[in-house]
Amino acid sequence: MAPRKPRLSLFPLWGLYFLILSVVATASVRASQASGQETAYHSTTPWLKPPSDHAINSDAEVQRAWADLRSLQNSNSRFWRLNKKSGVVGTSVYYAKKGFVLLFMNGPRQGSPVSSNHDERPLSKPLAKAVRTLEAAASEKNPDAIFLLAEINFYGNFSHPRNYKEAYRRYRELASLSGNSSAQYMLGFMHATGIGDAVQRDQAKALMYHTFAAKAGDIRSEMTVAYRHHAGIGTPRDCNEAVIYYKKVADKAIEYARSGPPGGLTLPKEAFRIADEDGGVYGDGASYTSSGANSNKHSPNSDQNAAFDDLLEYLDLMSRKGDPKATFSLGRLYYEGSRDMKRNFRTASQYFMTVAREYWSADGKVISDDVMGKGKLAAKAAAYIGRFYLRAEGVEQNFDKAFRWFKRGIKLDEPFCHYELGLMYLHGLGVDKNPVLASDHFKAAASRDWAAAQVNLGKLFLDQGDLSTAVSYFDLGFRHGHIEAMYHLAEINNNGVGRERSCGHATAYYKLVAEKVETIHSSFEEANAAYEEGDLENALVGFMMAAEQGYEQAQANVAYILDEQKSIFSLDALLPWKAKASSIVRNALLSLVYWTRSARQSNIDSMVKMGDYYLKGYGVEVDLEKAATCYQSAAEMQQSAQAAWNLGWMHENGIGVERDYHLAMRYYTQALDTNSESYLPVKLSLMKLGFRNWWNTVTHGDVNPIHPEPEVKETTTWSQWIAKFLENERELNRQAELEDDLESRYNDPMPGGDDYYDDIDEGTIESLLIVALAGALAFLVYYRQQRQQNHRRATTEQQRRQELNRSGGEQVPAQNEALNPGQQPDGGFFPPPGDPNFEAWRAGGVGH
């Protein structure tokens, strides 16, 4: 019998694996604690860097101190930070670090890192040396030294303890010394938020400092002052003041957007609501953003996009099997990028080239039949390849190659290629300038609902003085959120060109333009990165800065971080080793302030949260009437099932409103109609309400009971019927377009679809309807004339008979009128009384 081969036991391998994880977790946690998890921000984030007017060049000592500080910046890679990675190893390391911190690294906190009280932790020798050098220079009124000391104390950079009061003193010293706009902006921010209890919240002083900074050209304060005048924060609402500052920011934003390669810069979007990652403020299925009509509209932060690596893996598998749609989709994903993946032009170009080579040879000849839509996909891929060469994205700029690729796509009538070739002719990029030919290409693309082409056509018509046509194209571009369309509509409304000046419309358009270019004034990118790494303090500061500038997403994020009422049952209070959040992220009153500002910008969940705060008295005195008002506003038009249920509960129990079981039943039913996922809680509430209603009836209570709803028969007029018919027709068309778009959504470079104008034009339907109505009107006129003629004939005949009766005569038929058999002289068929046949007729014997 052959000896059994020894088998390797898996237990030692698992033990070794967990030992390695423990070592990695210990090293990473200690490294994070040593660096304070906040040492790299000053040199890596633009909102913590000294501005350009603080270049460290005024004093050799300050330069030396700055060099010493930069040597202290954290060199740890992102792998060692406490953020979750994808994959088995990344997930294991993440939870190993979390478990190690929970079990062994959760000692009592030595003071809050964001408290206004000075933290007496000893400084490292290099840091202490640099601070002493800066303090010596600051005593000599060196503005760069004062600014660096203020930044270090405010942000806690380079492991320096935070001290908001010291930071405020330094900012105020710098502002008084030279009127520095950055220092004035920070003073305005600290007075607006009262962060760290360094100063009391004072909106008047905040507006004053921000106004000084805005007058000096600080774009962050310009944005803040514009929003304050627009929303009436610290000052009465003033549209004219708001539009002045919003225009200043919008001018800088559009200048930035137009810079760069042909077609302008790509504007990344970083303004996201962090609550959406968990399905909304109340969780998936209970929040407005993830329930009811929004349950199937998945945002980039929803669970549908959580497994981004799985999506890439699936598309890569299908691409290897020869699916051209998957290959093209991979190219678009790498070209456009996302929050989970940076843009990669080289990889994207490889995928696009693969799609193009399956349809064209190297010399541009078609080598494949249009199977599986290869021709259409190849045309779109050619547009992207040409765009690479036109904009020098991942390759050297080459107008000739770009032109050739665009011409290939145009042969297949690709709107993307028409637009890009129109740009080349408009600006003379590798070709002679030809605005007429450019407009032809723009028209071809605009007819396929291409937003950028529509905007360029609008600009051409505007240059020719055709304002009405230009505005119509700008309106089309605005539907897709094109920044150029927004800016031109803002300018037209602000200056009253061709119409009466509208300050409200101009302010709204300018605000959209300013918020479109987040890079030049907002701190979303840094705040998002800090939140993902678990650094709530720095994340909160970044979101607060953007919230003060009027970003609704940032206002919702600040309120969400400060909100301590996320769950009724919290385990934090039951775990003695669970460290409490620092004081800066525990402020119910400030949370309510930002919930309110977010709700004023049409955030439904924020409106419901306002009601919760007034109902329970979080950070404010209990006000049941305000709570009911907030719920009522959120429940209107069946938008929030949570608000409708809350109103039902308040009416059932008579809290803040009159007790009314019938209204309670209405609101419970509305909650179910709004969100079908609320079936169980609504049914249980209705069962309890039914029992209470029965008891109220038996005991003859004074509460309004549940009673049948009166049937109201709605009378529909002809115009209402026509309107409903047209609305149903449009709804059917929209549903058909959505079904068609499901298949081609990865293949369409712009919203709207390539088959937008292949259907029957809505104008044709309206023309046919007008013709039908005109025909009906003609028939009614004809019918009325006939009735009038018959009425006149009857009147004439009646008058003639009356005259004959008065004269005692008998009507005699005309000579040319013959009597029918049996017909009487008066034209009747029945014998009159006195006739010999009358008795026989009366007895039924006529004809017998």
PDB file of C-alpha atoms in Angstrom, residues 295-529:
ATOM      1  CA  SER A 295     -36.721  53.930  -6.670  1.00  0.00           C
ATOM      2  CA  ASN A 296     -35.653  53.039 -10.223  1.00  0.00           C
ATOM      3  CA  LYS A 297     -33.594  56.178 -10.856  1.00  0.00           C
ATOM      4  CA  HIS A 298     -30.240  55.110  -9.523  1.00  0.00           C
ATOM      5  CA  SER A 299     -27.737  57.882  -8.918  1.00  0.00           C
ATOM      6  CA  PRO A 300     -23.951  57.439  -9.239  1.00  0.00           C
ATOM      7  CA  ASN A 301     -23.881  56.898  -5.464  1.00  0.00           C
ATOM      8  CA  SER A 302     -26.625  54.293  -5.205  1.00  0.00           C
ATOM      9  CA  ASP A 303     -26.297  50.573  -4.593  1.00  0.00           C
ATOM     10  CA  GLN A 304     -26.582  49.911  -8.320  1.00  0.00           C
ATOM     11  CA  ASN A 305     -23.113  51.379  -8.744  1.00  0.00           C
ATOM     12  CA  ALA A 306     -21.600  50.049  -5.523  1.00  0.00           C
ATOM     13  CA  ALA A 307     -19.919  47.070  -7.217  1.00  0.00           C
ATOM     14  CA  PHE A 308     -18.148  49.087  -9.883  1.00  0.00           C
ATOM     15  CA  ASP A 309     -15.380  46.516 -10.198  1.00  0.00           C
ATOM     16  CA  ASP A 310     -17.985  43.840 -10.936  1.00  0.00           C
ATOM     17  CA  LEU A 311     -19.402  45.978 -13.729  1.00  0.00           C
ATOM     18  CA  LEU A 312     -15.955  46.442 -15.265  1.00  0.00           C
ATOM     19  CA  GLU A 313     -15.260  42.738 -14.973  1.00  0.00           C
ATOM     20  CA  TYR A 314     -18.549  41.833 -16.664  1.00  0.00           C
ATOM     21  CA  LEU A 315     -18.024  44.292 -19.524  1.00  0.00           C
ATOM     22  CA  ASP A 316     -14.465  43.063 -19.972  1.00  0.00           C
ATOM     23  CA  LEU A 317     -15.703  39.458 -20.163  1.00  0.00           C
ATOM     24  CA  MET A 318     -18.326  40.347 -22.776  1.00  0.00           C
ATOM     25  CA  SER A 319     -15.774  42.382 -24.710  1.00  0.00           C
ATOM     26  CA  ARG A 320     -13.412  39.407 -24.866  1.00  0.00           C
ATOM     27  CA  LYS A 321     -16.287  37.359 -26.256  1.00  0.00           C
ATOM     28  CA  GLY A 322     -16.586  39.832 -29.122  1.00  0.00           C
ATOM     29  CA  ASP A 323     -19.494  41.988 -27.981  1.00  0.00           C
ATOM     30  CA  PRO A 324     -18.908  45.410 -29.622  1.00  0.00           C
ATOM     31  CA  LYS A 325     -21.373  47.161 -27.305  1.00  0.00           C
ATOM     32  CA  ALA A 326     -19.440  46.020 -24.243  1.00  0.00           C
ATOM     33  CA  THR A 327     -16.168  47.142 -25.828  1.00  0.00           C
ATOM     34  CA  PHE A 328     -17.590  50.560 -26.635  1.00  0.00           C
ATOM     35  CA  SER A 329     -19.063  50.879 -23.133  1.00  0.00           C
ATOM     36  CA  LEU A 330     -15.662  50.146 -21.604  1.00  0.00           C
ATOM     37  CA  GLY A 331     -14.156  52.876 -23.741  1.00  0.00           C
ATOM     38  CA  ARG A 332     -16.749  55.384 -22.563  1.00  0.00           C
ATOM     39  CA  LEU A 333     -16.273  54.427 -18.911  1.00  0.00           C
ATOM     40  CA  TYR A 334     -12.514  54.946 -19.109  1.00  0.00           C
ATOM     41  CA  TYR A 335     -12.925  58.178 -21.077  1.00  0.00           C
ATOM     42  CA  GLU A 336     -15.521  59.806 -18.820  1.00  0.00           C
ATOM     43  CA  GLY A 337     -14.279  58.371 -15.518  1.00  0.00           C
ATOM     44  CA  SER A 338     -16.250  58.271 -12.291  1.00  0.00           C
ATOM     45  CA  ARG A 339     -15.818  58.691  -8.566  1.00  0.00           C
ATOM     46  CA  ASP A 340     -14.419  55.174  -8.404  1.00  0.00           C
ATOM     47  CA  MET A 341     -12.113  55.395 -11.407  1.00  0.00           C
ATOM     48  CA  LYS A 342      -9.992  58.162 -12.844  1.00  0.00           C
ATOM     49  CA  ARG A 343     -10.092  58.989 -16.532  1.00  0.00           C
ATOM     50  CA  ASN A 344      -7.679  56.957 -18.659  1.00  0.00           C
ATOM     51  CA  PHE A 345      -7.435  58.244 -22.219  1.00  0.00           C
ATOM     52  CA  ARG A 346      -4.936  55.658 -23.373  1.00  0.00           C
ATOM     53  CA  THR A 347      -7.044  52.698 -22.280  1.00  0.00           C
ATOM     54  CA  ALA A 348     -10.195  54.316 -23.651  1.00  0.00           C
ATOM     55  CA  SER A 349      -8.573  54.880 -27.045  1.00  0.00           C
ATOM     56  CA  GLN A 350      -7.593  51.201 -27.230  1.00  0.00           C
ATOM     57  CA  TYR A 351     -11.189  50.103 -26.732  1.00  0.00           C
ATOM     58  CA  PHE A 352     -12.513  52.629 -29.246  1.00  0.00           C
ATOM     59  CA  MET A 353      -9.885  51.581 -31.781  1.00  0.00           C
ATOM     60  CA  THR A 354     -10.923  47.951 -31.343  1.00  0.00           C
ATOM     61  CA  VAL A 355     -14.515  48.837 -32.214  1.00  0.00           C
ATOM     62  CA  ALA A 356     -13.466  50.919 -35.214  1.00  0.00           C
ATOM     63  CA  ARG A 357     -11.134  48.241 -36.616  1.00  0.00           C
ATOM     64  CA  GLU A 358     -13.943  45.708 -36.669  1.00  0.00           C
ATOM     65  CA  TYR A 359     -15.741  47.882 -39.222  1.00  0.00           C
ATOM     66  CA  TRP A 360     -13.011  49.771 -41.115  1.00  0.00           C
ATOM     67  CA  SER A 361      -9.647  48.791 -42.464  1.00  0.00           C
ATOM     68  CA  ALA A 362      -6.571  50.973 -41.961  1.00  0.00           C
ATOM     69  CA  ASP A 363      -7.311  52.891 -45.184  1.00  0.00           C
ATOM     70  CA  GLY A 364     -10.949  53.556 -44.172  1.00  0.00           C
ATOM     71  CA  LYS A 365     -12.651  50.870 -46.277  1.00  0.00           C
ATOM     72  CA  VAL A 366     -15.607  49.025 -44.810  1.00  0.00           C
ATOM     73  CA  ILE A 367     -14.568  45.438 -44.066  1.00  0.00           C
ATOM     74  CA  SER A 368     -17.570  44.204 -42.100  1.00  0.00           C
ATOM     75  CA  ASP A 369     -21.305  44.067 -42.502  1.00  0.00           C
ATOM     76  CA  ASP A 370     -23.387  46.160 -40.131  1.00  0.00           C
ATOM     77  CA  VAL A 371     -24.098  43.197 -37.839  1.00  0.00           C
ATOM     78  CA  MET A 372     -25.094  43.895 -34.212  1.00  0.00           C
ATOM     79  CA  GLY A 373     -25.005  47.602 -34.968  1.00  0.00           C
ATOM     80  CA  LYS A 374     -21.266  47.608 -35.704  1.00  0.00           C
ATOM     81  CA  GLY A 375     -21.565  50.517 -38.117  1.00  0.00           C
ATOM     82  CA  LYS A 376     -23.348  52.725 -35.629  1.00  0.00           C
ATOM     83  CA  LEU A 377     -20.896  51.856 -32.856  1.00  0.00           C
ATOM     84  CA  ALA A 378     -17.936  52.324 -35.163  1.00  0.00           C
ATOM     85  CA  ALA A 379     -19.158  55.825 -36.059  1.00  0.00           C
ATOM     86  CA  LYS A 380     -19.389  56.757 -32.390  1.00  0.00           C
ATOM     87  CA  ALA A 381     -15.955  55.270 -31.726  1.00  0.00           C
ATOM     88  CA  ALA A 382     -14.565  57.297 -34.643  1.00  0.00           C
ATOM     89  CA  ALA A 383     -15.935  60.450 -33.002  1.00  0.00           C
ATOM     90  CA  TYR A 384     -14.074  59.702 -29.786  1.00  0.00           C
ATOM     91  CA  ILE A 385     -10.862  58.809 -31.615  1.00  0.00           C
ATOM     92  CA  GLY A 386     -11.036  62.029 -33.586  1.00  0.00           C
ATOM     93  CA  ARG A 387     -11.710  63.892 -30.355  1.00  0.00           C
ATOM     94  CA  PHE A 388      -8.501  62.458 -28.880  1.00  0.00           C
ATOM     95  CA  TYR A 389      -6.479  63.939 -31.740  1.00  0.00           C
ATOM     96  CA  LEU A 390      -8.422  67.214 -31.756  1.00  0.00           C
ATOM     97  CA  ARG A 391      -8.019  67.876 -28.034  1.00  0.00           C
ATOM     98  CA  ALA A 392      -4.639  66.132 -27.533  1.00  0.00           C
ATOM     99  CA  GLU A 393      -6.116  63.757 -24.969  1.00  0.00           C
ATOM    100  CA  GLY A 394      -3.627  60.943 -24.444  1.00  0.00           C
ATOM    101  CA  VAL A 395      -2.011  61.568 -27.849  1.00  0.00           C
ATOM    102  CA  GLU A 396      -0.281  64.409 -29.637  1.00  0.00           C
ATOM    103  CA  GLN A 397      -2.596  66.922 -31.243  1.00  0.00           C
ATOM    104  CA  ASN A 398      -3.116  66.114 -34.930  1.00  0.00           C
ATOM    105  CA  PHE A 399      -5.857  67.958 -36.808  1.00  0.00           C
ATOM    106  CA  ASP A 400      -5.420  65.875 -39.986  1.00  0.00           C
ATOM    107  CA  LYS A 401      -6.076  62.591 -38.195  1.00  0.00           C
ATOM    108  CA  ALA A 402      -8.969  64.128 -36.322  1.00  0.00           C
ATOM    109  CA  PHE A 403     -10.483  65.327 -39.595  1.00  0.00           C
ATOM    110  CA  ARG A 404     -10.171  61.870 -41.193  1.00  0.00           C
ATOM    111  CA  TRP A 405     -11.869  60.124 -38.289  1.00  0.00           C
ATOM    112  CA  PHE A 406     -14.689  62.658 -38.192  1.00  0.00           C
ATOM    113  CA  LYS A 407     -15.267  62.223 -41.938  1.00  0.00           C
ATOM    114  CA  ARG A 408     -15.629  58.481 -41.432  1.00  0.00           C
ATOM    115  CA  GLY A 409     -18.297  59.003 -38.811  1.00  0.00           C
ATOM    116  CA  ILE A 410     -20.131  61.567 -40.944  1.00  0.00           C
ATOM    117  CA  LYS A 411     -20.582  59.001 -43.689  1.00  0.00           C
ATOM    118  CA  LEU A 412     -22.743  57.139 -41.180  1.00  0.00           C
ATOM    119  CA  ASP A 413     -24.473  60.380 -40.125  1.00  0.00           C
ATOM    120  CA  GLU A 414     -23.019  60.404 -36.616  1.00  0.00           C
ATOM    121  CA  PRO A 415     -24.062  63.670 -34.840  1.00  0.00           C
ATOM    122  CA  PHE A 416     -20.979  63.634 -32.589  1.00  0.00           C
ATOM    123  CA  CYS A 417     -18.743  63.790 -35.670  1.00  0.00           C
ATOM    124  CA  HIS A 418     -20.881  66.543 -37.200  1.00  0.00           C
ATOM    125  CA  TYR A 419     -20.429  68.652 -34.076  1.00  0.00           C
ATOM    126  CA  GLU A 420     -16.671  68.152 -33.826  1.00  0.00           C
ATOM    127  CA  LEU A 421     -16.156  68.876 -37.524  1.00  0.00           C
ATOM    128  CA  GLY A 422     -18.294  71.984 -37.111  1.00  0.00           C
ATOM    129  CA  LEU A 423     -15.875  73.149 -34.406  1.00  0.00           C
ATOM    130  CA  MET A 424     -12.940  72.647 -36.745  1.00  0.00           C
ATOM    131  CA  TYR A 425     -14.555  74.731 -39.499  1.00  0.00           C
ATOM    132  CA  LEU A 426     -15.742  77.377 -37.040  1.00  0.00           C
ATOM    133  CA  HIS A 427     -12.306  77.994 -35.512  1.00  0.00           C
ATOM    134  CA  GLY A 428     -10.139  77.007 -38.487  1.00  0.00           C
ATOM    135  CA  LEU A 429      -8.485  74.036 -36.768  1.00  0.00           C
ATOM    136  CA  GLY A 430      -6.518  72.323 -39.529  1.00  0.00           C
ATOM    137  CA  VAL A 431      -8.976  73.634 -42.146  1.00  0.00           C
ATOM    138  CA  ASP A 432      -9.921  77.019 -43.521  1.00  0.00           C
ATOM    139  CA  LYS A 433     -12.438  78.928 -41.472  1.00  0.00           C
ATOM    140  CA  ASN A 434     -15.897  78.468 -42.910  1.00  0.00           C
ATOM    141  CA  PRO A 435     -18.773  79.527 -40.622  1.00  0.00           C
ATOM    142  CA  VAL A 436     -21.361  78.533 -43.227  1.00  0.00           C
ATOM    143  CA  LEU A 437     -20.051  74.977 -43.458  1.00  0.00           C
ATOM    144  CA  ALA A 438     -19.696  74.902 -39.681  1.00  0.00           C
ATOM    145  CA  SER A 439     -23.350  75.877 -39.276  1.00  0.00           C
ATOM    146  CA  ASP A 440     -24.375  73.085 -41.653  1.00  0.00           C
ATOM    147  CA  HIS A 441     -22.606  70.518 -39.481  1.00  0.00           C
ATOM    148  CA  PHE A 442     -24.048  72.058 -36.322  1.00  0.00           C
ATOM    149  CA  LYS A 443     -27.549  71.849 -37.803  1.00  0.00           C
ATOM    150  CA  ALA A 444     -27.053  68.193 -38.659  1.00  0.00           C
ATOM    151  CA  ALA A 445     -26.002  67.478 -35.061  1.00  0.00           C
ATOM    152  CA  ALA A 446     -28.619  69.759 -33.517  1.00  0.00           C
ATOM    153  CA  SER A 447     -31.380  67.995 -35.413  1.00  0.00           C
ATOM    154  CA  ARG A 448     -30.345  64.870 -33.472  1.00  0.00           C
ATOM    155  CA  ASP A 449     -30.691  66.759 -30.161  1.00  0.00           C
ATOM    156  CA  TRP A 450     -26.954  67.318 -29.636  1.00  0.00           C
ATOM    157  CA  ALA A 451     -26.769  69.999 -26.917  1.00  0.00           C
ATOM    158  CA  ALA A 452     -23.333  71.429 -27.738  1.00  0.00           C
ATOM    159  CA  ALA A 453     -24.287  71.859 -31.402  1.00  0.00           C
ATOM    160  CA  GLN A 454     -27.536  73.566 -30.429  1.00  0.00           C
ATOM    161  CA  VAL A 455     -25.640  76.044 -28.276  1.00  0.00           C
ATOM    162  CA  ASN A 456     -23.139  76.829 -31.032  1.00  0.00           C
ATOM    163  CA  LEU A 457     -25.990  77.371 -33.479  1.00  0.00           C
ATOM    164  CA  GLY A 458     -27.571  79.723 -30.970  1.00  0.00           C
ATOM    165  CA  LYS A 459     -24.332  81.702 -30.745  1.00  0.00           C
ATOM    166  CA  LEU A 460     -24.143  81.984 -34.525  1.00  0.00           C
ATOM    167  CA  PHE A 461     -27.731  83.251 -34.764  1.00  0.00           C
ATOM    168  CA  LEU A 462     -27.063  85.646 -31.896  1.00  0.00           C
ATOM    169  CA  ASP A 463     -24.092  87.096 -33.787  1.00  0.00           C
ATOM    170  CA  GLN A 464     -26.389  87.650 -36.785  1.00  0.00           C
ATOM    171  CA  GLY A 465     -28.976  89.465 -34.639  1.00  0.00           C
ATOM    172  CA  ASP A 466     -31.626  86.732 -34.801  1.00  0.00           C
ATOM    173  CA  LEU A 467     -32.413  86.750 -31.076  1.00  0.00           C
ATOM    174  CA  SER A 468     -35.590  84.644 -31.121  1.00  0.00           C
ATOM    175  CA  THR A 469     -33.932  81.760 -32.977  1.00  0.00           C
ATOM    176  CA  ALA A 470     -30.855  82.007 -30.769  1.00  0.00           C
ATOM    177  CA  VAL A 471     -32.930  81.852 -27.595  1.00  0.00           C
ATOM    178  CA  SER A 472     -34.814  78.808 -28.886  1.00  0.00           C
ATOM    179  CA  TYR A 473     -31.519  76.967 -29.393  1.00  0.00           C
ATOM    180  CA  PHE A 474     -30.229  78.096 -25.990  1.00  0.00           C
ATOM    181  CA  ASP A 475     -33.407  76.735 -24.415  1.00  0.00           C
ATOM    182  CA  LEU A 476     -32.774  73.381 -26.097  1.00  0.00           C
ATOM    183  CA  GLY A 477     -29.210  73.336 -24.789  1.00  0.00           C
ATOM    184  CA  PHE A 478     -30.376  74.297 -21.315  1.00  0.00           C
ATOM    185  CA  ARG A 479     -32.496  71.134 -21.149  1.00  0.00           C
ATOM    186  CA  HIS A 480     -29.251  69.133 -21.114  1.00  0.00           C
ATOM    187  CA  GLY A 481     -27.558  71.414 -18.576  1.00  0.00           C
ATOM    188  CA  HIS A 482     -25.068  72.964 -21.014  1.00  0.00           C
ATOM    189  CA  ILE A 483     -23.128  75.720 -19.264  1.00  0.00           C
ATOM    190  CA  GLU A 484     -22.876  77.959 -22.339  1.00  0.00           C
ATOM    191  CA  ALA A 485     -26.665  77.886 -22.769  1.00  0.00           C
ATOM    192  CA  MET A 486     -27.150  78.849 -19.128  1.00  0.00           C
ATOM    193  CA  TYR A 487     -24.681  81.720 -19.391  1.00  0.00           C
ATOM    194  CA  HIS A 488     -26.220  83.231 -22.531  1.00  0.00           C
ATOM    195  CA  LEU A 489     -29.738  82.969 -21.101  1.00  0.00           C
ATOM    196  CA  ALA A 490     -28.465  84.688 -17.949  1.00  0.00           C
ATOM    197  CA  GLU A 491     -26.929  87.505 -19.974  1.00  0.00           C
ATOM    198  CA  ILE A 492     -30.082  87.963 -22.062  1.00  0.00           C
ATOM    199  CA  ASN A 493     -32.331  88.122 -18.998  1.00  0.00           C
ATOM    200  CA  ASN A 494     -29.960  90.325 -17.013  1.00  0.00           C
ATOM    201  CA  ASN A 495     -29.530  92.884 -19.784  1.00  0.00           C
ATOM    202  CA  GLY A 496     -33.121  92.724 -21.010  1.00  0.00           C
ATOM    203  CA  VAL A 497     -32.123  91.949 -24.603  1.00  0.00           C
ATOM    204  CA  GLY A 498     -35.250  91.528 -26.690  1.00  0.00           C
ATOM    205  CA  ARG A 499     -37.396  91.176 -23.596  1.00  0.00           C
ATOM    206  CA  GLU A 500     -38.093  92.826 -20.281  1.00  0.00           C
ATOM    207  CA  ARG A 501     -35.241  92.453 -17.784  1.00  0.00           C
ATOM    208  CA  SER A 502     -35.825  89.621 -15.311  1.00  0.00           C
ATOM    209  CA  CYS A 503     -33.564  89.783 -12.274  1.00  0.00           C
ATOM    210  CA  GLY A 504     -34.954  86.543 -10.834  1.00  0.00           C
ATOM    211  CA  HIS A 505     -34.313  84.521 -13.988  1.00  0.00           C
ATOM    212  CA  ALA A 506     -30.852  86.059 -14.436  1.00  0.00           C
ATOM    213  CA  THR A 507     -29.894  85.226 -10.838  1.00  0.00           C
ATOM    214  CA  ALA A 508     -31.059  81.624 -11.221  1.00  0.00           C
ATOM    215  CA  TYR A 509     -29.104  81.140 -14.468  1.00  0.00           C
ATOM    216  CA  TYR A 510     -25.938  82.779 -13.098  1.00  0.00           C
ATOM    217  CA  LYS A 511     -26.143  80.590  -9.982  1.00  0.00           C
ATOM    218  CA  LEU A 512     -26.344  77.465 -12.130  1.00  0.00           C
ATOM    219  CA  VAL A 513     -23.321  78.587 -14.160  1.00  0.00           C
ATOM    220  CA  ALA A 514     -21.302  79.327 -11.024  1.00  0.00           C
ATOM    221  CA  GLU A 515     -22.160  75.985  -9.413  1.00  0.00           C
ATOM    222  CA  LYS A 516     -21.327  74.147 -12.620  1.00  0.00           C
ATOM    223  CA  VAL A 517     -17.613  75.000 -12.271  1.00  0.00           C
ATOM    224  CA  GLU A 518     -16.907  73.670  -8.790  1.00  0.00           C
ATOM    225  CA  THR A 519     -13.147  73.537  -9.214  1.00  0.00           C
ATOM    226  CA  ILE A 520     -12.427  77.249  -8.995  1.00  0.00           C
ATOM    227  CA  HIS A 521     -14.140  78.006  -5.688  1.00  0.00           C
ATOM    228  CA  SER A 522     -15.546  74.957  -3.895  1.00  0.00           C
ATOM    229  CA  SER A 523     -13.966  72.369  -1.593  1.00  0.00           C
ATOM    230  CA  PHE A 524     -16.038  69.323  -2.567  1.00  0.00           C
ATOM    231  CA  GLU A 525     -13.150  67.184  -3.798  1.00  0.00           C
ATOM    232  CA  GLU A 526     -11.183  67.520  -0.563  1.00  0.00           C
ATOM    233  CA  ALA A 527     -14.271  67.145   1.623  1.00  0.00           C
ATOM    234  CA  ASN A 528     -15.320  63.958  -0.182  1.00  0.00           C
ATOM    235  CA  ALA A 529     -11.814  62.504   0.178  1.00  0.00           C
TER     236      ALA A 529
END
